[in-house]
Every structure is written in structure tokens, then in C-alpha cells.
Amino acid sequence: MKVAVFSAKPYELEYLDKFNQDHKHQLVYFDASLNIDTTNLALGFTAVCVFVNDKIDRPTIEKLAKNGVKLIDLRSAGFNNVDLEAAAEQQIKVLRVPAYSPQAVAEHAVALIMTLNRKTHKAYNRVREGNFSLENLTGFNLYKKTVGVIGTGQIGAAFCRIMLGFGCKVIAHDLIRSETLIGLGVEYQSMDALLSQSDIISLHCPLNPATHYLLNDLTFSKMKKGVMLINTSRGALINTTDAIEALKSGKLGYLGIDVYEQEENLFFKDLSESLVQDDVIERLMAFHNVLITPHQGFFTQEALDEIATVTLKNFTDFEEGLALENEVKLGK
């Protein structure tokens, strides 16, 4: 099958090409992201393969359909960037990689916590400059701290297990409770109870209309003063403007994010020789207690293996008319 792979980065090509040896699909790579302005690149292709920051809205899907595209295959678990209603109307199937490495993202969330807390990034830079002072490097013990986990799917569950290993009290909020996690000692509570009790809050829920700006000025007001907030899920779960105000007031004591609501204009690009035209993220980076990473939580060898394997299997299942176990349908 002929596939147009958008937002293709050099580190992905190695994995996709390796696993494609068993499938023999014709993969054509484009560095450009997919949006209404780049749909002509997909002319003559049966499928497009996209990533988290490609914009697959209604106009893009309608243009893809006119170009003959029958399949949208996401190299990601999230699909909030795809208009599923428009895809269904155009009879275009949407597939994804539902869980490529929950441990990778969970471990990155812990890395953000440890770095913000023990300030290892600051110590590293100081020592390289000959400064061996301990001033302003004080952290706190994670042991016996209360960690609130919003969303206990595969990533959230993996994160819970890690934090239990630190000796933390782990409380959680999710529409679906995991009996396995309860058996391990996780306590499910209301959102308000979680917000008011947690020393650290970590987001592991999907982005949808119900969770858009889940954390805002109202929910920040219910948190402990000085709370640490971690987001490795989706940027728009947090109202960034409200988060900045919470940082200024001291309500947020630490903020670690691997995602950002306007990241499509920034992440996965080298802008080191450019002026960043985003005043909000520039303001965030000015805080000493904010740590931003460029959506790298998934970025492990194991995850890249799994993404390539499942992505190529999705192509083959579609081409051969097999059951589409990773299909994303409207309302599901």
C-alpha cells in the first residue's frame, strides 16, 4: 500500500523501515506536517500516517477524501487532533497505536518530579561552571508525600506503581476505578478531595471536551499552596494563562510539562536560531520553578519499536480487509 508519512523525523525512519521489511508497504516520507495546506502531498496515496501535532480537521479530511485517501493512521495513542465525525462522513478509517509504552511516559513524569524537586538540572549547570555551592538546591523527601493521579489508564497506572515504590500515599481520580490499583493501595477520591490533599498532582487523562482546561483558576484555588503539577498527557488539559497566575501567586510551587497547548508551532522543531513567537511559553520559561521538555515522554527505544510495529500492522490489516483492532470510531 502506498502511504504518505507526515511529520517524519530521521529517528523514526530507521524503525519504520526496519519493520516494514515484513510488510512491504511503499512509505514516502514528508518532513512537513499534515494540514489543509499540505494535503496535495497526499495525492495518489491510499493512506496517510500522521503524528500528534498534525491538524486533521474537517477541511483537511474533505481534501484528503478528494485525493483518494482511505485511511488515516496515527503514530500515537491520542486522536484529539482528528475530526472523527468528518472522517466517518468521508468513509475514511482512522487507526492508532493505543498503548506503545506506558512505562516510558510514566517514567518521564517521575523524571520531571525528581528534577524539579532535587534541582539536578541547576546543579549540573552550576558544577560545570565551577560552582559547588548548595544554596537554593534544597528539595524534599517523596517518602510519605501525597501524590494525586488524574487518570488511571495504562500510563496513569504505571505512574501509580512507581510512586507507591517511593513510599508515597497515592490517591486517584478516574471515571473507571481499577481494582488492581486499589489492591495495591491506591485510594480513589473525588476531584475536589484530590486537589485539596495532594502535594504532587500528575495528569494522565485524555483530552476531550470534558477535560479541556480541566485545570484552571477555579481548580487551582482548591489546591495546596506550593503544590507540584506535572503534565505529560495533553497540553490543553491546563489553562496556561491561569497556570501562570498560579505560579505568580505561589499556589503552584512547581510546574513540569512535557506538553503545551500551542506546541504544534514549537515542538519537534529546532528553533535555536530563530525568535520564538510565543509570548506565553516565553513567560513560562522565565520561572525558575518551571521545567519544560519537548514532548519527549514517549521517546524510548522500546516505544519507537512498538509504534513502528503497530503502525505497519495497521496498514496491513486495512489492506488485507482484516479486523481493525486499533480503529478509532466516533463516540468510542
XYZ file of C-alpha atoms in Angstrom:
332
model
C 0.000 0.000 0.000
C 1.211 3.487 -0.804
C 1.472 5.594 2.352
C 2.333 9.271 2.848
C 4.104 9.607 6.196
C 3.837 13.176 7.519
C 5.891 14.861 10.256
C 8.510 12.182 9.623
C 11.662 12.641 11.664
C 15.005 10.925 10.988
C 14.827 8.930 14.223
C 11.503 7.382 13.114
C 12.605 6.355 9.638
C 15.064 3.797 10.965
C 12.352 1.969 12.900
C 9.637 2.203 10.244
C 11.967 0.980 7.504
C 13.227 -1.896 9.651
C 9.792 -3.257 10.486
C 8.415 -2.541 7.000
C 10.676 -5.274 5.640
C 7.998 -7.746 6.745
C 5.114 -5.738 5.252
C 6.484 -4.285 2.003
C 4.409 -1.104 2.044
C 5.535 1.849 -0.061
C 6.362 4.509 2.511
C 7.032 8.050 1.293
C 8.307 10.397 3.987
C 7.477 14.090 4.339
C 9.035 16.325 6.973
C 6.046 18.668 6.639
C 3.105 18.298 8.994
C -0.285 17.435 7.549
C -2.830 20.235 7.415
C -5.075 21.841 4.820
C -2.076 23.467 3.137
C -0.150 20.207 2.652
C -2.935 17.831 1.607
C -1.793 17.898 -2.025
C 1.279 15.931 -0.953
C -1.092 13.016 -0.271
C -2.498 12.953 -3.803
C -2.337 9.407 -5.142
C -1.819 7.779 -1.732
C -4.214 5.269 -0.186
C -3.209 6.171 3.360
C -1.644 8.950 5.376
C 0.364 8.366 8.531
C 0.344 11.260 10.993
C 1.581 12.316 14.426
C 0.202 14.257 17.396
C 0.617 17.780 16.047
C -0.732 17.213 12.557
C -4.042 19.036 12.115
C -6.612 16.619 10.709
C -9.677 18.850 10.834
C -12.764 18.758 8.613
C -11.325 20.784 5.694
C -8.194 18.622 5.701
C -10.209 15.395 5.756
C -12.503 16.554 2.953
C -9.468 17.381 0.837
C -7.849 14.029 1.653
C -11.010 12.240 0.560
C -10.966 14.084 -2.772
C -7.348 12.984 -3.161
C -8.375 9.343 -2.749
C -7.149 8.736 0.801
C -8.993 5.911 2.567
C -7.032 5.566 5.800
C -5.599 7.861 8.481
C -3.119 6.007 10.675
C -1.855 7.795 13.784
C 1.596 7.059 15.179
C 0.233 7.970 18.600
C -2.373 6.990 21.156
C -4.110 10.373 21.264
C -6.522 11.281 18.482
C -7.944 14.637 19.585
C -6.336 16.224 16.501
C -8.612 14.234 14.164
C -12.204 15.217 13.329
C -13.752 11.761 13.659
C -17.180 12.930 12.519
C -15.749 14.274 9.257
C -13.724 11.086 8.762
C -16.836 8.944 9.202
C -18.769 11.092 6.735
C -15.997 10.659 4.165
C -15.741 6.910 4.918
C -12.100 7.260 5.919
C -10.932 4.798 8.553
C -8.904 6.111 11.499
C -6.422 3.834 13.271
C -3.952 4.489 16.072
C -1.310 2.959 18.329
C -3.311 2.621 21.557
C -0.500 1.950 24.043
C 3.072 1.926 22.835
C 4.934 2.339 26.106
C 3.006 3.364 29.204
C 6.158 2.940 31.266
C 8.090 5.425 29.113
C 5.664 8.279 29.755
C 5.170 7.359 33.407
C 8.925 7.282 33.990
C 9.308 10.670 32.297
C 6.693 12.129 34.638
C 8.795 10.859 37.544
C 11.909 12.368 35.941
C 10.179 15.762 35.873
C 9.261 15.383 39.543
C 12.776 14.426 40.582
C 14.409 17.171 38.532
C 12.104 19.901 39.814
C 12.405 18.677 43.383
C 16.139 17.989 43.652
C 17.103 20.658 41.087
C 19.633 18.399 39.377
C 19.435 20.448 36.180
C 20.571 23.539 38.085
C 23.278 21.641 39.961
C 24.620 20.233 36.686
C 24.994 23.686 35.149
C 26.497 25.148 38.329
C 29.156 22.471 38.708
C 30.205 22.832 35.071
C 30.914 26.487 35.864
C 32.895 25.627 38.998
C 30.100 26.499 41.427
C 29.816 23.756 44.045
C 27.531 25.691 46.403
C 24.371 24.059 47.764
C 22.488 27.359 48.046
C 18.891 27.141 46.752
C 19.176 23.435 45.894
C 17.045 22.221 48.808
C 14.478 19.574 47.900
C 12.021 17.433 49.858
C 11.549 13.721 50.518
C 8.997 11.994 48.315
C 8.516 9.389 51.038
C 5.052 9.747 52.644
C 4.056 12.634 50.367
C 0.546 12.513 48.875
C 0.528 12.128 45.103
C -2.704 12.753 43.196
C -3.111 10.970 39.874
C -5.811 12.191 37.496
C -6.483 9.374 35.046
C -5.528 5.768 35.768
C -5.371 4.207 32.335
C -2.241 2.323 31.369
C 0.097 5.306 31.792
C -1.545 6.531 34.976
C -1.473 3.017 36.430
C 2.234 2.660 35.639
C 2.864 6.015 37.318
C 0.902 4.944 40.406
C 3.043 1.834 40.793
C 6.258 3.853 40.593
C 5.118 6.386 43.183
C 3.971 3.628 45.527
C 7.519 2.327 45.285
C 8.778 5.663 46.624
C 6.596 5.176 49.680
C 4.097 7.839 48.654
C 0.428 7.861 49.518
C -1.238 7.658 46.102
C -4.767 8.945 45.570
C -6.504 8.940 42.205
C -9.496 10.182 40.286
C -10.970 8.464 37.239
C -14.424 7.605 35.928
C -13.364 3.945 35.930
C -11.735 2.580 39.056
C -9.013 -0.039 38.793
C -9.489 -2.867 41.274
C -5.877 -3.850 40.650
C -4.644 -0.430 41.761
C -6.987 -0.444 44.748
C -5.458 -3.769 45.717
C -2.013 -2.159 45.597
C -3.087 0.624 47.942
C -4.290 3.399 45.631
C -7.265 5.329 47.031
C -9.854 6.734 44.614
C -11.311 10.064 45.679
C -13.375 12.917 44.289
C -11.617 15.534 42.201
C -12.010 18.178 44.909
C -10.585 15.859 47.565
C -7.622 15.000 45.364
C -6.891 18.646 44.612
C -7.016 19.684 48.263
C -4.871 16.836 49.641
C -2.128 16.337 47.047
C 1.448 17.544 47.395
C 2.066 16.475 43.792
C -0.558 16.196 41.040
C 0.134 14.336 37.797
C -2.171 14.370 34.770
C -2.680 11.149 32.808
C -6.087 11.632 31.195
C -7.114 12.116 27.550
C -8.067 15.465 26.046
C -11.721 15.784 25.106
C -14.450 18.417 25.551
C -14.968 17.330 29.164
C -11.284 17.629 30.097
C -10.334 20.726 28.098
C -8.869 23.216 30.614
C -9.566 20.723 33.383
C -7.133 22.713 35.494
C -7.984 26.413 35.617
C -8.212 29.259 38.104
C -11.077 27.543 39.952
C -9.339 24.192 40.325
C -6.017 25.855 41.159
C -7.754 27.642 44.039
C -8.640 24.255 45.557
C -5.029 23.022 45.632
C -2.486 23.210 48.436
C -0.215 26.228 48.315
C 3.095 25.222 46.737
C 1.756 22.091 45.026
C 3.779 20.472 42.249
C 1.888 19.944 38.976
C 3.076 17.544 36.269
C 1.550 17.166 32.799
C 2.795 14.523 30.366
C -0.612 13.984 28.776
C -2.087 16.795 26.656
C -1.301 20.499 26.796
C -4.853 21.823 26.775
C -5.728 19.989 29.976
C -4.246 23.077 31.637
C -5.304 26.669 31.059
C -1.782 28.021 30.663
C -2.739 31.630 31.375
C -4.318 30.572 34.664
C -1.268 28.428 35.461
C 0.974 31.469 35.054
C -1.144 33.390 37.560
C -0.980 30.426 39.956
C 2.810 30.397 39.624
C 2.996 34.130 40.288
C 0.867 33.809 43.432
C 2.791 30.806 44.741
C -0.216 28.488 44.586
C 1.791 26.413 42.123
C 5.182 25.774 43.647
C 6.466 23.741 40.715
C 5.291 23.038 37.178
C 6.696 20.305 34.960
C 5.238 19.885 31.480
C 6.121 17.695 28.535
C 3.152 19.037 26.571
C 1.876 22.529 25.802
C -1.421 23.664 24.323
C 0.250 25.563 21.456
C 3.047 23.052 20.952
C 2.320 22.380 17.278
C 4.140 25.621 16.450
C 7.167 24.739 18.579
C 7.769 21.127 19.476
C 9.732 18.709 17.266
C 11.474 21.689 15.651
C 14.898 23.272 16.131
C 14.194 26.946 16.759
C 17.539 27.713 18.388
C 18.469 30.132 15.602
C 15.011 31.725 15.472
C 12.929 34.070 17.562
C 10.227 32.105 19.373
C 6.960 33.829 18.508
C 5.078 32.616 21.560
C 4.917 35.026 24.476
C 3.136 32.527 26.730
C 5.817 29.851 26.652
C 8.489 32.535 26.952
C 6.772 33.668 30.159
C 6.652 30.099 31.428
C 10.354 29.609 30.754
C 11.132 32.714 32.806
C 10.009 30.976 36.019
C 12.809 29.264 37.954
C 10.382 26.578 39.149
C 9.072 25.550 35.722
C 10.562 22.696 33.720
C 9.537 22.168 30.091
C 10.542 19.226 27.908
C 9.605 18.965 24.196
C 7.046 16.127 24.233
C 9.740 13.501 24.740
C 7.946 11.369 27.312
C 7.292 8.603 24.790
C 10.800 8.779 23.336
C 12.438 5.457 24.202
C 13.783 2.664 22.022
C 11.035 0.354 23.231
C 8.307 2.855 22.383
C 9.684 3.540 18.899
C 9.773 -0.220 18.284
C 6.158 -0.588 19.336
C 4.951 2.456 17.381
C 6.537 1.190 14.174
C 5.318 -2.383 14.690
C 1.688 -1.453 15.358
C 1.582 1.295 12.722
C 2.705 -1.088 9.990
C 0.370 -3.828 11.193
C -2.480 -1.312 10.964
C -1.638 -0.707 7.299
C -1.575 -4.433 6.570
C -4.817 -5.154 8.433
C -6.559 -2.441 6.423
C -5.091 -3.548 3.108
C -6.000 -7.208 3.664
C -9.502 -6.494 4.966
C -8.787 -7.901 8.418
C -10.415 -6.830 11.677
C -9.194 -3.345 12.616
C -8.482 -3.825 16.309
C -6.976 -0.342 16.653
C -9.744 1.570 14.896
C -10.955 4.818 16.434
C -14.673 5.383 15.972
C -16.863 8.369 16.694
C -18.238 8.225 20.214
C -15.910 5.437 21.369
